[in-house]
Amino acid sequence: MKNDKTDIVENKSPGSLISGALAVDSELAESVFEILHGDCMIESAKISVRVLNRTVYLEGAVNSENERNMAYHDAINIFGVRSVVNYLTFPYPYIRVNKG
């Protein structure tokens, strides 16, 4: 007699596994987006979120390095996220050196 759980795993086609992975990625992208937009310490209007194989890609611009780091930590702490690639940029004030 076969275990019911084994039957479920054995009957999955490769196509259904791919669509399942896409559903997980879609749910994770929505979760990350909601967390970032709910964090009052992050100006999230210019942030876009992509997820591929449970890896989150943060792209866009924030106001500071601190915001960039907070966005990373918000995303990595969501259950199911495997890793975060942080492509967020921020303005960097250049230091002017007087040559005298």
XYZ file of C-alpha atoms in Angstrom:
100
model
C 0.000 0.000 0.000
C 1.401 3.350 -1.037
C 1.539 6.364 1.181
C -0.794 9.161 0.003
C 1.995 11.713 0.298
C 4.176 9.657 -2.033
C 1.396 9.552 -4.620
C 1.103 13.320 -4.573
C 4.836 13.809 -5.113
C 5.065 11.119 -7.805
C 2.164 12.534 -9.808
C 3.612 16.031 -10.123
C 4.689 16.869 -13.635
C 7.643 19.175 -14.314
C 5.231 21.839 -15.543
C 3.313 21.880 -12.283
C 6.567 22.156 -10.316
C 7.557 25.199 -12.367
C 4.173 26.852 -11.914
C 4.435 26.126 -8.177
C 7.822 27.832 -8.040
C 6.420 30.825 -9.922
C 3.564 31.048 -7.425
C 6.029 31.021 -4.509
C 8.156 33.719 -6.186
C 5.065 35.815 -6.843
C 3.932 35.537 -3.224
C 7.407 36.431 -1.966
C 7.574 39.465 -4.274
C 4.233 40.660 -2.933
C 5.359 40.126 0.671
C 8.622 42.022 0.149
C 6.802 44.846 -1.627
C 4.293 45.170 1.228
C 6.993 45.102 3.914
C 9.097 47.759 2.158
C 6.106 50.025 1.545
C 4.993 49.570 5.158
C 8.374 50.549 6.602
C 8.159 54.243 7.469
C 11.959 54.503 7.570
C 12.307 53.696 3.854
C 11.345 55.932 0.933
C 10.074 53.028 -1.147
C 8.448 54.849 -4.084
C 11.462 54.196 -6.348
C 12.095 50.579 -5.304
C 11.159 47.663 -7.527
C 11.171 44.046 -6.381
C 11.826 40.949 -8.502
C 12.021 37.386 -7.216
C 13.533 34.425 -9.044
C 13.920 31.037 -7.348
C 13.314 32.644 -3.940
C 16.146 35.156 -4.515
C 14.944 38.738 -4.101
C 16.359 41.462 -6.361
C 15.948 45.011 -5.038
C 16.398 47.695 -7.690
C 15.948 51.449 -7.749
C 16.999 54.347 -5.582
C 16.779 55.296 -1.922
C 17.937 58.384 -0.043
C 20.794 56.932 2.004
C 22.994 53.946 2.691
C 21.002 53.401 5.890
C 17.755 53.039 3.887
C 19.502 50.634 1.521
C 20.600 48.464 4.445
C 17.149 48.563 6.071
C 15.527 47.445 2.812
C 17.953 44.522 2.624
C 17.192 43.463 6.197
C 13.431 43.811 5.692
C 13.612 41.525 2.654
C 16.013 38.885 4.030
C 13.905 38.422 7.165
C 10.819 37.273 5.251
C 10.199 33.555 5.629
C 10.968 31.739 2.386
C 13.498 34.236 1.021
C 16.713 32.417 0.173
C 18.904 35.471 -0.523
C 18.736 39.147 -1.445
C 20.659 40.894 -4.210
C 20.670 44.583 -3.353
C 21.023 46.820 -6.422
C 19.589 49.864 -4.619
C 21.545 53.052 -5.148
C 21.767 56.215 -3.068
C 23.317 59.635 -3.590
C 26.827 59.877 -2.245
C 28.075 63.315 -1.230
C 31.484 63.883 -2.686
C 34.118 65.349 -0.433
C 35.723 68.437 -1.891
C 39.421 68.741 -1.163
C 41.043 72.167 -1.234
C 44.382 72.147 -2.985
C 46.341 75.032 -1.756
